[in-house]
Each structure stands twice: as C-alpha cells, then as structure tokens.
Coordinates of C-alpha atoms in Angstrom, one line a residue:
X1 CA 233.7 170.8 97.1
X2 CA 231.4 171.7 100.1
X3 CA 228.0 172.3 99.1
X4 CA 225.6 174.2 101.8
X5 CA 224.0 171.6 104.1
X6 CA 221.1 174.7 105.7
X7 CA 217.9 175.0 104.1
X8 CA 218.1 176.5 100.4
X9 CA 217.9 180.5 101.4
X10 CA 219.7 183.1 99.4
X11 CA 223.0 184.6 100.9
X12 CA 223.6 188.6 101.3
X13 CA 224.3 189.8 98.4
X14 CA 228.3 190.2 97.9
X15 CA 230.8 192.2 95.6
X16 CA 230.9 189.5 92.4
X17 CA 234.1 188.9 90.4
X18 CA 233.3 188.3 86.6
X19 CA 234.9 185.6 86.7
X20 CA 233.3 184.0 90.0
X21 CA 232.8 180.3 89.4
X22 CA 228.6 179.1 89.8
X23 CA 227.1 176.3 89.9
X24 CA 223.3 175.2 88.6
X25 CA 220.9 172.9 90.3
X26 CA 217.5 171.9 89.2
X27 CA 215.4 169.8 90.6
X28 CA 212.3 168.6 88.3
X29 CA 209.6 166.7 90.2
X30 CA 206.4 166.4 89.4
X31 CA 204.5 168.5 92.2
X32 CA 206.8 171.5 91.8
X33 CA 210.5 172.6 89.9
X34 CA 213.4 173.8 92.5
X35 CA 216.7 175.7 91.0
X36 CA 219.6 177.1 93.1
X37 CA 222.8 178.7 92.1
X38 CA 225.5 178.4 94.2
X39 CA 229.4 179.6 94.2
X40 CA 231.9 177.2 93.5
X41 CA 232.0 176.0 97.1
X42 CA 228.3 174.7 97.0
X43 CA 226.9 177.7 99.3
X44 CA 223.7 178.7 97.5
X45 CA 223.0 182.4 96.3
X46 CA 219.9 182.5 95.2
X47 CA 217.1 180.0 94.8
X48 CA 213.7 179.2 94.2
X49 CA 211.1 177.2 93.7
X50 CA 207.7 177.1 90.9
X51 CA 205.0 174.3 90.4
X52 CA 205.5 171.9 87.8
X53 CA 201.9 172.2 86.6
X54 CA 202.3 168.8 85.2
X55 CA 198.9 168.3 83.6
X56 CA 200.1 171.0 81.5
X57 CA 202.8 168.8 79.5
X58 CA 206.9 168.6 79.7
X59 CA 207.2 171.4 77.4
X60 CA 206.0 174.4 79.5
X61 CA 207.4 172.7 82.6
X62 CA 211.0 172.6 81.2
X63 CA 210.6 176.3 79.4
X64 CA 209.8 177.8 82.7
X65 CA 212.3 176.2 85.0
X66 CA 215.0 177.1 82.1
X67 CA 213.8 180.8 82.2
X68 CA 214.0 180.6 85.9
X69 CA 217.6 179.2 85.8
X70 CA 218.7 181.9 83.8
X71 CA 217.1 184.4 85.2
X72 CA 219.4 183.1 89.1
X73 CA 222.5 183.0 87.2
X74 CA 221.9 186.7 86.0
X75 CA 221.3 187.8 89.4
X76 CA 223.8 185.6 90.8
X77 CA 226.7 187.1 88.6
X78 CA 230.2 185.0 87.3
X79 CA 230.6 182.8 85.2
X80 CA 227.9 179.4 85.0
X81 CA 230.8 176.5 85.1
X82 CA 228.6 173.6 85.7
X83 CA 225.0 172.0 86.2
X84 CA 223.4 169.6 88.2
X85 CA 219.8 168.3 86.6
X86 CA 217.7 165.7 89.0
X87 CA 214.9 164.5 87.3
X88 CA 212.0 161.7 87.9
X89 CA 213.1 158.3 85.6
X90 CA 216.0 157.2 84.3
X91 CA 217.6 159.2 82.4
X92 CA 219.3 158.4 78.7
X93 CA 220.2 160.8 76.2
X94 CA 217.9 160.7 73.9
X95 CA 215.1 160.5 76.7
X96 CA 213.3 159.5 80.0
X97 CA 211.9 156.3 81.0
X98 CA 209.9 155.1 84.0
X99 CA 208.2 159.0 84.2
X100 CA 204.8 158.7 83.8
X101 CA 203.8 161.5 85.9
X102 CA 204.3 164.8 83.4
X103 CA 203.0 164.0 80.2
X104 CA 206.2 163.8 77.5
X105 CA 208.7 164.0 80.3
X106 CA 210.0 160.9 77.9
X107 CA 210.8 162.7 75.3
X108 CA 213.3 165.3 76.8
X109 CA 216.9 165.2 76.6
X110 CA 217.4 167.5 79.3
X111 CA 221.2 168.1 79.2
X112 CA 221.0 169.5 75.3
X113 CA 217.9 171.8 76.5
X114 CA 219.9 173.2 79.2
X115 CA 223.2 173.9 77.0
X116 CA 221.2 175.1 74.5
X117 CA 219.3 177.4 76.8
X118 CA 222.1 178.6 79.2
X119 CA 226.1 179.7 78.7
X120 CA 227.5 176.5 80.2
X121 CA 228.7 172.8 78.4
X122 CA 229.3 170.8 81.7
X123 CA 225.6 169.3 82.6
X124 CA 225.4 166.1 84.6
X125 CA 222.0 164.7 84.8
X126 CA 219.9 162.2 87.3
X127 CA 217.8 160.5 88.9
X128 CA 215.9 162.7 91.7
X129 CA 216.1 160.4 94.3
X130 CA 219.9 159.5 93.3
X131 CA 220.8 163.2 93.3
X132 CA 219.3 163.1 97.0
X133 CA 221.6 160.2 98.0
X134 CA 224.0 161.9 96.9
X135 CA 223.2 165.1 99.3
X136 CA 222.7 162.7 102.2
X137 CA 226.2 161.2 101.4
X138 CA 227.8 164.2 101.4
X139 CA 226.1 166.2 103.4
X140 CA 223.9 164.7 105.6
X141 CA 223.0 161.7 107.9
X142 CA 224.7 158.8 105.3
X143 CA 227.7 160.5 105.6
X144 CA 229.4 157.8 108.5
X145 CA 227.1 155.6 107.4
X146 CA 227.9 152.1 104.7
X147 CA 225.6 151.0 102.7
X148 CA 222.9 153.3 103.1
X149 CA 219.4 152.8 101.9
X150 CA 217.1 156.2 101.3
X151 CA 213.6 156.0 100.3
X152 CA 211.9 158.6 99.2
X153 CA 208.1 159.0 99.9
X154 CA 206.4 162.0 98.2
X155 CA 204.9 162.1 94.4
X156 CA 206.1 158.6 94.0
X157 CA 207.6 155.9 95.7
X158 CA 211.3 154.6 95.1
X159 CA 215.0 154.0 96.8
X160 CA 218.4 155.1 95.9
X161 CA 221.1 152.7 97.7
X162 CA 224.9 154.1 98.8
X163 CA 227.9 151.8 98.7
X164 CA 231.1 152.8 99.5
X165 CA 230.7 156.1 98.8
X166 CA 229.1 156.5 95.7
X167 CA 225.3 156.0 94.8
X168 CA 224.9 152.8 92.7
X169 CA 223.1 153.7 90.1
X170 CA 222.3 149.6 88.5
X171 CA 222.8 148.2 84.8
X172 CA 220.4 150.7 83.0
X173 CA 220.2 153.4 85.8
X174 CA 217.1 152.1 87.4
X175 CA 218.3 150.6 90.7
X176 CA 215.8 151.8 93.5
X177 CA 212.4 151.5 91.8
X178 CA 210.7 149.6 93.4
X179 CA 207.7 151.5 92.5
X180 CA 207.1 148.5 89.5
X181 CA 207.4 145.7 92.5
X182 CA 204.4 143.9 92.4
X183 CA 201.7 143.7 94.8
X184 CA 198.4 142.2 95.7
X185 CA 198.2 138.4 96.4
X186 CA 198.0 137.3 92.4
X187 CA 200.1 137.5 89.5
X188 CA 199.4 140.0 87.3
X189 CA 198.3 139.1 84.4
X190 CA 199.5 142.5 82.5
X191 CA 202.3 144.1 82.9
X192 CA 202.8 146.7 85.7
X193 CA 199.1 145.9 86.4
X194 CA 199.7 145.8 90.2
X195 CA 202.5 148.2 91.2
X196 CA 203.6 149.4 94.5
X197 CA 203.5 153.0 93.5
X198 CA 199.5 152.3 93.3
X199 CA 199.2 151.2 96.8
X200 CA 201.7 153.6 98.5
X201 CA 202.9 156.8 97.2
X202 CA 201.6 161.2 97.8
X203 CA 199.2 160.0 94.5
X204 CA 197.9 157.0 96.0
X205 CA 196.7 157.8 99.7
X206 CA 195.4 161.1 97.4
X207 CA 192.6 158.8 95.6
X208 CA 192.8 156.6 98.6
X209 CA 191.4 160.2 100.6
X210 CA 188.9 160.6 98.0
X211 CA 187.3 157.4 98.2
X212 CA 187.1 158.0 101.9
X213 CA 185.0 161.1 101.1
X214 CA 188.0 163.4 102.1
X215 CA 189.5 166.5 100.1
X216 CA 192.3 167.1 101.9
X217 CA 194.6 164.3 100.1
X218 CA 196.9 162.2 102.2
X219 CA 197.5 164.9 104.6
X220 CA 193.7 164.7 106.0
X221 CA 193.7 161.0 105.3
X222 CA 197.2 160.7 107.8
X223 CA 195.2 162.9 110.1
X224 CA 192.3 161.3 110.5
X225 CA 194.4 157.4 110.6
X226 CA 195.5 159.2 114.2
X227 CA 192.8 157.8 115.9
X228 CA 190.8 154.0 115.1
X229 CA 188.5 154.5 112.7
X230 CA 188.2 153.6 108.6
X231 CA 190.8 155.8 107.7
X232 CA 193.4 153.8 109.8
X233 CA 192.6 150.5 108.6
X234 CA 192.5 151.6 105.2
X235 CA 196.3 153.4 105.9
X236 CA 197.6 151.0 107.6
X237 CA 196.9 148.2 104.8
X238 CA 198.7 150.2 102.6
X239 CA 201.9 151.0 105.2
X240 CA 202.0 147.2 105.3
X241 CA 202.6 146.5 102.0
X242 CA 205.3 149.1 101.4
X243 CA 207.1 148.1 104.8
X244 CA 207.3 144.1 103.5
X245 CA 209.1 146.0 100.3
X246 CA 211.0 147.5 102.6
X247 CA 211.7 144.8 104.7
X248 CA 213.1 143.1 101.3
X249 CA 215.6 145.7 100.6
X250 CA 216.6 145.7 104.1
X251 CA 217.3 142.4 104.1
X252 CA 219.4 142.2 100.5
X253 CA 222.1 144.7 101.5
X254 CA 221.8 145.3 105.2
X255 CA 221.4 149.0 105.5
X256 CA 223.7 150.5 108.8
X257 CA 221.2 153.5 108.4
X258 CA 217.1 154.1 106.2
X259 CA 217.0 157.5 105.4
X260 CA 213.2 158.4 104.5
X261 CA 213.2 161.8 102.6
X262 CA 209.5 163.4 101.0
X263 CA 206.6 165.5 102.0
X264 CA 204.7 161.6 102.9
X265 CA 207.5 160.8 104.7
X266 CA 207.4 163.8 106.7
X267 CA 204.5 162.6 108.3
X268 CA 205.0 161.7 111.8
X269 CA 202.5 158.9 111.8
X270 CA 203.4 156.8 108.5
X271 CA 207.5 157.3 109.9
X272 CA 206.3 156.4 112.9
X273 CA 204.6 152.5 111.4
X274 CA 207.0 152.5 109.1
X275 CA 210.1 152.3 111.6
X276 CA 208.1 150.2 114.1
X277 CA 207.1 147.1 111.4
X278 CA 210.8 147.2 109.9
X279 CA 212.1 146.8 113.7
X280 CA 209.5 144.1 114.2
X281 CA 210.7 142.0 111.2
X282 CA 214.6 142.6 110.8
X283 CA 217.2 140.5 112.8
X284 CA 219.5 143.2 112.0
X285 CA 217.7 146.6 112.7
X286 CA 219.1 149.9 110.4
X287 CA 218.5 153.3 111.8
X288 CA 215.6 154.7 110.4
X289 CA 215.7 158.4 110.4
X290 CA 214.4 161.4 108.5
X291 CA 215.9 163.8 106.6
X292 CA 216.8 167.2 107.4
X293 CA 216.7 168.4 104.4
X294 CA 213.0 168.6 104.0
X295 CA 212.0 169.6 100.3
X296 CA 216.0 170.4 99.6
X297 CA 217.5 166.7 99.4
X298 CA 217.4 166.3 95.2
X299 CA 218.0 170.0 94.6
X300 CA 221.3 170.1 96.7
X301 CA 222.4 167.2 95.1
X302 CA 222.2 168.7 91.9
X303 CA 224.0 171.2 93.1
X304 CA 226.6 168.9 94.4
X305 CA 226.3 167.0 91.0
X306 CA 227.5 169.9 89.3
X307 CA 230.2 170.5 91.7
X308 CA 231.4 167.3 91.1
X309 CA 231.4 167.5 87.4
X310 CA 232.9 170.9 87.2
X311 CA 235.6 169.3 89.2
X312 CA 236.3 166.3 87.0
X313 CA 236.5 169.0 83.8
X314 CA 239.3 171.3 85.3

C-alpha cells in the first residue's frame, strides 16, 4: 500500500463503488485531534482536524473525534475496512500509560471505542510518535535511511527509533521516551521529580515564556532568543539539556539520519542549535533534517497503520 505523502487535503470528489475499500486515521494529541479517510491505496479523501480541548477530560475528546470519524467515512462512501489510532502513551488494552496530558486518557481502550462506535473490526492502535516513524519510513526522509532516529518536539518531548524497516517499539511499548530521562545535576529523590519533558517540550518553554513576562508561549519566547538578551540564555539552557539527551541516543545506535518532526521543532532557531551542538559532539554526525510533513506525520501513519493491518486480514 501507498499512502499519500502531500499535505492532508481532500481529493475531488469521485463516482464511489459501495464496495470501495477506506481506510481510518486518527491522530489524538493533546493540542488538537486529526482524522483522515483515505481509499485503499492511502490517498486521503477527506480530512480534518478539531482541538483536543484537553482540560476538558478524555471523554469528550474521544466522543468528538469518533463523531468526526464517522461523519468522513459517511462522506467518503465504501466500505470502512480498517483503522489506524496514534495516540500519546503506550498503549495496552485495557488502557494508556505515560499520558498525563488529557486528564483519563488512561483509562481508554481506544480500539473497543472505535469498533463499538464505527462499522469496522480491524483497529491497530499506537504510539503518536511511532505512527509518525512509521510515515517517515514509508513515506518520507527515513525511507533510504537505517536506523533512523525521529524526535518529536511539540506537546511533549520523545523519540521513536527505525531498524531495519520497522519501528521498534521496546519490551512494554515505551521505547523513545525519553521524556522520564532525568535531568538537573542531583538525583532525584522522587520519582520522575526531574524529567526532561519539564525542561524541554511546547509545555515547558510555555511556562518558561510566562516567567519571562511573555504571553505568546514558546513561539514569542523563540522569537525574542533571536537576538542576546534573557530570553536566549534562558532557551539555550534548556536546548542544552535536551541536545546531551540527544547526543546519548545518537551515540547508542548511530542514527544514518535525525528526523525532528513538531510545531517546536519547526522552529528555525531551536533546529538550527539543535543540529549545531549534536555536530559539535558526535564523531559520527547523522543528518539532521525536518520533516515535511508538518502537522501530518502521526495522522498519515495511522493511516498507513491501517493499511497495513487491513493487509495482514485479507
């Protein structure tokens, strides 16, 4: 299967066979909700995308992107064959853990809501930043490169790593999150106490903005760290310590290519230090490049995930 590699636009509408094969992709994160349906090719038909109003609780977050799934598939026409779910955490069947951003996100088991919500009983479901491995495996700039490292800069912070072909996924699921690696020059003396995800992540340099007397979140704060001045310093201290964690990875399974993906890592100035202090370091440099996928990365890897798995069920 070929999914789409463009940005997520819908197609002209086109003559639909009852039986037309779709596919479902959902990407949950915990800014905003992205669903696609896409024929059984991969090429999207319709799409769209809805805050997650996390403050709000799972429930409504996971009602309203179902709605909106169904609602795609109805316009879409066919038949719903299979669906790809990307979700913060690692995922289990009976819940969600390490997803502390949408209050009982935990407590979901995401692949019974969407059978029980939508006509289809092939539902493969992930880890966001996985799922947007996967897309760069397949589609995009891992594709001729082995092992491949992406890191993904936006809500949170974390890494998915590509061997051979296939994302690896780790023991329980949770390979990449090095959000829980431990900063700061002590031990902590409670658990998770001092995690990267507190120094560097969209959340972070957001209070970091507002202790700087800035309401523009990181996007101000990168702004004003363009030229010397406190919001520099105070940036750069925090670039730092996610580039030594960086650094680490790099050095564990020699990446031939970093692929950054995120709405933090769009930012041409964190790239930009980011890229230069893993050059300094490395004896063996990896390209470090961003995605061009933009916000689409998870969601077209769900929709690849569901290609996939609607493959491995004929």
């Amino acid at each position: 299967m070929t999914v789409h590699s463009g940005p997520v636009v819908e197609s002209r509408p086109e003559p639909v066979r009852p039986d037309a094969r779709r596919l479902l992709g959902i990407d949950f994160g915990g800014t905003k909700m992205a669903v696609a349906v896409a024929d059984a090719q991969g090429r999207i038909l319709r799409s769209e995308r809805v805050p997650t109003y996390a403050g709000r609780g799972a429930g409504q977050a996971l009602d309203r992107a179902l709605e909106l799934a169904g609602r795609l598939v109805s316009d879409a026409g066919g038949s719903l064959a299979a669906a790809g779910i990307a979700s913060p955490g690692v995922v289990r069947d009976d819940g969600i853990d390490l997803a502390p951003n949408v209050p009982g996100w935990e407590r979901l088991r995401l692949a019974d809501a969407v059978r029980a919500a939508l006509p289809v009983s092939v539902v493969e479901v992930g880890n966001d930043l996985n799922a947007a491995a996967l897309a760069e495996l397949r589609l995009g700039a891992l594709r001729d490169a082995d092992p491949g490292l992406v890191v993904g800069l936006g809500t949170g912070v974390a890494t998915a790593l590509t061997v051979g072909g296939s994302v690896v996924a780790g023991h329980r699921g949770a390979a990449g999150e090095i959000a829980y690696a431990v900063t700061g020059a002590h031990w902590p003396a409670v658990p998770h106490d001092t995690m990267l995800e507190a120094v560097f992540s969209g959340r972070a340099l957001d209070l970091l903005a507002a202790e700087l007397g800035m309401t523009g979140g990181a996007a101000e704060l990168c702004r004003h760290a363009e030229r010397p001045g406190p919001a520099r310093d105070a940036l750069l201290v925090r670039v730092d310590e996610l580039a030594r964690h960086l650094a680490t990875c790099c050095l564990l399974v020699d990446p031939r290519r970093v692929v950054l993906v995120g709405g933090v890592a769009r930012n041409d100035l964190v790239r930009g230090l980011l890229a230069e202090r893993l050059t300094a370091v490395l004896p063996h440099r990896p390209d470090v490049v961003l995605s061009t996928f933009a916000d689409d990365a998870a969601l077209l890897g769900a929709v690849t995930m569901a290609g996939e798995a609607m493959a491995a069920h004929r």
